[in-house]
Tab-separated table of C-alpha atoms in Angstrom:
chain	number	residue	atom	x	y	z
U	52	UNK	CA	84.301	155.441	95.776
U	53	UNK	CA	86.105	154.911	99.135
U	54	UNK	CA	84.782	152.824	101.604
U	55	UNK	CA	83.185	154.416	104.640
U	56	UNK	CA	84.846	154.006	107.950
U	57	UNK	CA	82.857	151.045	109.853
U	58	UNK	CA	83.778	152.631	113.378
U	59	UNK	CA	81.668	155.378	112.607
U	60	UNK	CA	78.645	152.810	112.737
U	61	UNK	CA	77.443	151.227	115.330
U	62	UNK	CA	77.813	147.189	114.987
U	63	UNK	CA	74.331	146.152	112.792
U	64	UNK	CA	74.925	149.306	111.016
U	65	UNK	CA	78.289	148.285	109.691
U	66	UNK	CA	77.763	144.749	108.778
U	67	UNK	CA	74.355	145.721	106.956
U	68	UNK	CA	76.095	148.321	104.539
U	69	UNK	CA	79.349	146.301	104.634
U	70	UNK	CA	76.466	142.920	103.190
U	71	UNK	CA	74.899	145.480	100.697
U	72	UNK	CA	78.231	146.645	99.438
U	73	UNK	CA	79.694	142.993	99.023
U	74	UNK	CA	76.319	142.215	96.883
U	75	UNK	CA	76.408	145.534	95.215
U	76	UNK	CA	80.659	144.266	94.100
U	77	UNK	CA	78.999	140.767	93.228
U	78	UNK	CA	76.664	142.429	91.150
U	79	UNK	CA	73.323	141.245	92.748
U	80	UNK	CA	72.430	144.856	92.606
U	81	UNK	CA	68.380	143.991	93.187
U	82	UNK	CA	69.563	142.030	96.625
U	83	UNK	CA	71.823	144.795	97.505
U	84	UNK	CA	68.998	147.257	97.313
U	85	UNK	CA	66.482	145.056	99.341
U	86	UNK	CA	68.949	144.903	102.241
U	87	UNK	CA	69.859	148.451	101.988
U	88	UNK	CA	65.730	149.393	101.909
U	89	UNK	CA	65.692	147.156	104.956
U	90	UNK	CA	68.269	149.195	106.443
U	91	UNK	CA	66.132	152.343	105.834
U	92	UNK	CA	63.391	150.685	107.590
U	93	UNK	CA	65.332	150.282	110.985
U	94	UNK	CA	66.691	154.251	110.134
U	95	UNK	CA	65.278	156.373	107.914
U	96	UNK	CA	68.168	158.746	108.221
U	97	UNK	CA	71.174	155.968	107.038
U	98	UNK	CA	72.142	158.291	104.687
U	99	UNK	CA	74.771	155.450	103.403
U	100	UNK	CA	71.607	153.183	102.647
U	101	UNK	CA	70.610	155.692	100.500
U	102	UNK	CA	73.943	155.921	98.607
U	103	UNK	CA	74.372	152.475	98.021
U	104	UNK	CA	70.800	152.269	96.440
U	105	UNK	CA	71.472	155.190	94.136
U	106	UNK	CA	74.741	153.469	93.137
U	107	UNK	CA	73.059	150.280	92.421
U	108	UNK	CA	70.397	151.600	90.308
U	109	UNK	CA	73.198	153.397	88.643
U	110	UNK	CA	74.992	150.117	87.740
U	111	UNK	CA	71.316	149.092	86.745
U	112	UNK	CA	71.026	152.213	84.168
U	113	UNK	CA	68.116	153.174	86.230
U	114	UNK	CA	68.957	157.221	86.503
U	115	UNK	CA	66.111	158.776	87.433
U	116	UNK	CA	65.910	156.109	90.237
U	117	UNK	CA	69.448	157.021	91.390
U	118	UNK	CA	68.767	160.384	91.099
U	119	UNK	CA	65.858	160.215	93.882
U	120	UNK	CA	67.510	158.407	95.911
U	121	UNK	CA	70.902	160.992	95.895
U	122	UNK	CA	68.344	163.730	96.223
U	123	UNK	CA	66.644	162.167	99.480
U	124	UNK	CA	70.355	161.471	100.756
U	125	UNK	CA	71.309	165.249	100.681
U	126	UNK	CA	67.932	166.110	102.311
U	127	UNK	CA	68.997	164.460	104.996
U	128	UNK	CA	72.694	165.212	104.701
U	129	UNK	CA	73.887	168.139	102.383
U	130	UNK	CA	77.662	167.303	102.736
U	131	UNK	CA	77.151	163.907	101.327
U	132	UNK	CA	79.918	163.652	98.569
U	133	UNK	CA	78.821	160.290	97.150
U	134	UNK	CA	75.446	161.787	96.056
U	135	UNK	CA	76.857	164.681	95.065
U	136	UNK	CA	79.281	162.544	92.851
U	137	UNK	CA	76.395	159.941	91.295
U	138	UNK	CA	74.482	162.946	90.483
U	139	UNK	CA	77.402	164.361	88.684
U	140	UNK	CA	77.706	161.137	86.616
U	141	UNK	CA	74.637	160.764	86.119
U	142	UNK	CA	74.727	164.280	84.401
U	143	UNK	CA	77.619	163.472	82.768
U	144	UNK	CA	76.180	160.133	81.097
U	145	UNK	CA	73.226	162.900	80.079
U	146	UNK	CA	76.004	164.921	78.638
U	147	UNK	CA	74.510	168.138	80.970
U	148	UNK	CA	77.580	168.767	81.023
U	149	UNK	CA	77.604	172.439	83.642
U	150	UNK	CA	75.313	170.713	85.646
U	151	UNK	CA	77.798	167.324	85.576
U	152	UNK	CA	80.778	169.762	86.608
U	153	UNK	CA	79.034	171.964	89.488
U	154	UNK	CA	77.790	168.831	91.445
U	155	UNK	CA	81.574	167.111	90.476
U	156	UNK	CA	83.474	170.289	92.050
U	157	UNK	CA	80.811	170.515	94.670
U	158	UNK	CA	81.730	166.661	95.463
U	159	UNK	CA	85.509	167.071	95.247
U	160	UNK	CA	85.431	169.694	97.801
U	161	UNK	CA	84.218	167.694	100.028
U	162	UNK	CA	86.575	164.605	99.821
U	163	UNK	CA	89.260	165.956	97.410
U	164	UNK	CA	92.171	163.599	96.184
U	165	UNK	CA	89.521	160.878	95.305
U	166	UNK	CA	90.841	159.485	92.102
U	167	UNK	CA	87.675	158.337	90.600
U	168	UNK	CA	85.748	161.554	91.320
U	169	UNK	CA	88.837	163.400	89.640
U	170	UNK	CA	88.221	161.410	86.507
U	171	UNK	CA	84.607	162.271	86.449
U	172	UNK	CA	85.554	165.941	86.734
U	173	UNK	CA	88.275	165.819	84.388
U	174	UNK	CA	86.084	164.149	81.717
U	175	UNK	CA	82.816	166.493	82.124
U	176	UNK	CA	85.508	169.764	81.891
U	177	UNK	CA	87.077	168.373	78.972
U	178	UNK	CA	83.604	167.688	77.187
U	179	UNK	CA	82.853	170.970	78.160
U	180	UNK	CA	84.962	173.085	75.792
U	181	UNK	CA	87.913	173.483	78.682
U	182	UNK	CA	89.893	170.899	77.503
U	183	UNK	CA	93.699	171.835	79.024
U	184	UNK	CA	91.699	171.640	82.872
U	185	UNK	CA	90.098	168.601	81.612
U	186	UNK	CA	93.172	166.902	81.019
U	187	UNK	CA	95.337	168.249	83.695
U	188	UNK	CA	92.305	166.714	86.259
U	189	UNK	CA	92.609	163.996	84.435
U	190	UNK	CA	96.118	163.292	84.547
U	191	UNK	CA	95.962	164.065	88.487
U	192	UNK	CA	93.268	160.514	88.771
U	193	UNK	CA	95.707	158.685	86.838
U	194	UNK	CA	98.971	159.841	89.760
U	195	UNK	CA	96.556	158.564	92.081
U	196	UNK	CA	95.873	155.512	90.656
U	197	UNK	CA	97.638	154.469	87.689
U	198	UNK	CA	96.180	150.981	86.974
U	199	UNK	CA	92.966	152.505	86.488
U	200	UNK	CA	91.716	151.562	82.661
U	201	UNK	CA	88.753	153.904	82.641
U	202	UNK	CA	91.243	157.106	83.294
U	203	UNK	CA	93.615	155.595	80.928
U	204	UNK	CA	90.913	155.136	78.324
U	205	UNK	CA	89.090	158.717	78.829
U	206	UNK	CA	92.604	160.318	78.339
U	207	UNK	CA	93.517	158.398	75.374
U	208	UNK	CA	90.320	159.558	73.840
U	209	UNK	CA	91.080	162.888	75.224
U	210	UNK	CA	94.538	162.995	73.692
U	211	UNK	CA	93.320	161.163	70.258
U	212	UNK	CA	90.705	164.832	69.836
U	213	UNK	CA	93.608	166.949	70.593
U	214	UNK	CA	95.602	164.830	67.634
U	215	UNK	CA	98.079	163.915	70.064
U	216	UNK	CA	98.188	160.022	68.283
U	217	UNK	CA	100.955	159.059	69.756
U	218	UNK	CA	100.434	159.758	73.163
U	219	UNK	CA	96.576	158.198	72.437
U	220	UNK	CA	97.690	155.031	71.423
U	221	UNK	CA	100.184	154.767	74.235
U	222	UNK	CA	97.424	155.409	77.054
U	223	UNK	CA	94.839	153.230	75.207
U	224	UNK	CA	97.422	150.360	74.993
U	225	UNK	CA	98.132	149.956	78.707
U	226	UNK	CA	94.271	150.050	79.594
U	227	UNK	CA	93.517	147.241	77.017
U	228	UNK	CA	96.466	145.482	78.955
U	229	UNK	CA	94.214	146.095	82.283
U	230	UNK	CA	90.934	145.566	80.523
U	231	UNK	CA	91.560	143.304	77.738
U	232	UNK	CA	87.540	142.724	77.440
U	233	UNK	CA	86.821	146.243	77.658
U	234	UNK	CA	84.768	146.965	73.856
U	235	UNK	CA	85.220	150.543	74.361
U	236	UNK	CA	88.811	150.712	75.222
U	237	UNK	CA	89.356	147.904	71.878
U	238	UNK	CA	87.818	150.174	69.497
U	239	UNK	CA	89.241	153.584	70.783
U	240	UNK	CA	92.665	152.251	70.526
U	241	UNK	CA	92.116	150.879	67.067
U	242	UNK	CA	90.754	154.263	65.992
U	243	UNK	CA	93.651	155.894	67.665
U	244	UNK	CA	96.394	153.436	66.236
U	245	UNK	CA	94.578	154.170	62.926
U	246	UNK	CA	94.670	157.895	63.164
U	247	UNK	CA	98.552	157.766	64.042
U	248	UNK	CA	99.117	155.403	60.784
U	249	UNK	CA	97.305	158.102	58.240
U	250	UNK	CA	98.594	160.928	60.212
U	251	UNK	CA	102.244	159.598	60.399
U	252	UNK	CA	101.700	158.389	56.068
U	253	UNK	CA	100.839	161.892	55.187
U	254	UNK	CA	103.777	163.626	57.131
U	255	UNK	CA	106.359	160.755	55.120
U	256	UNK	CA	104.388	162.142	51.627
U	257	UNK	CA	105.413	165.592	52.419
């Protein structure tokens, strides 16, 4: 997600979230929630505490704990995109798939262009039966940020169940480039290269 603008905070505001997001990145996600429940302690309304604990229990597989804690954020804040869009994932990792998309849109509205909520969107539509939307959303997250492996990996997969092999394989090969250690990315693209051998072998027969 994007980082928050510090001047918005005052000083001990900004270098507690900007400590709990640097643990959160280093991935000592039960530090990063200490300090940002500390946070909460000294205000109860730091919405952004309450983000950054719902995205660390998220990285944690803990989603009913992230869901709480994206709930109590848009009590106290209803425009609050970043609980908006971990509630959407969250959904989306549940495969609720309307539910996914109406808290994604809802979340997009309110800080459009984001490239990583786009993908999120674009994924849940496609999964969803409205698969041309899915993929235009999806193509829009990869304009905005090209190097991303995740988009290139959820449109390769998108393109490989829409028998589009060649265009599949093509995606799937520049994000193992990005993410060579990525499992999911290695076995989608050998599933897609696979399809597009058998596929290409039985138009050659005929």
């Amino acid at each position: 997600m994007a980082k928050k603008d510090d001047n918005q905070f005052p000083q001990h505001i900004a270098e507690a979230l900007n400590n709990i997001e640097e643990l959160k990145l280093m991935g000592e996600h039960a530090k990063s929630i200490l300090e940002a429940e500390r946070l909460l302690f000294q205000d109860p309304n730091c919405v952004e505490a309450l983000e950054e604990i719902a995205d660390n229990y998220v990285s944690m597989d803990k989603y009913d704990k992230a869901e709480k804690a994206c709930q109590h954020a848009l009590k106290l804040n209803e425009r609050s995109y970043t609980a908006k869009y971990i509630l959407g994932f969250i959904h989306s990792q549940k495969q609720e798939w309307p539910k996914a998309i109406s808290y994604l849109k809802s979340s997009n509205s309110l800080h459009s262009n984001n490239p990583e909520i786009l993908r999120c969107l674009g994924w849940a539509l496609f999964n969803s039966s409205k698969r041309t939307q899915g993929v235009v959303i999806l193509e829009r997250s990869l304009n905005l940020d090209p190097e991303n492996a995740l988009t290139l990996c959820d449109l390769g997969i998108c393109y490989m169940q829409m028998k589009n092999f060649d265009k599949s394989v093509e995606l799937l090969k520049k994000a193992m480039l990005l993410d060579p250690d990525n499992q999911r990315i290695k076995d989608c693209f050998a599933a897609a290269s696979s399809f597009r051998d058998r596929f290409s072998g039985m138009r050659t027969k005929r």
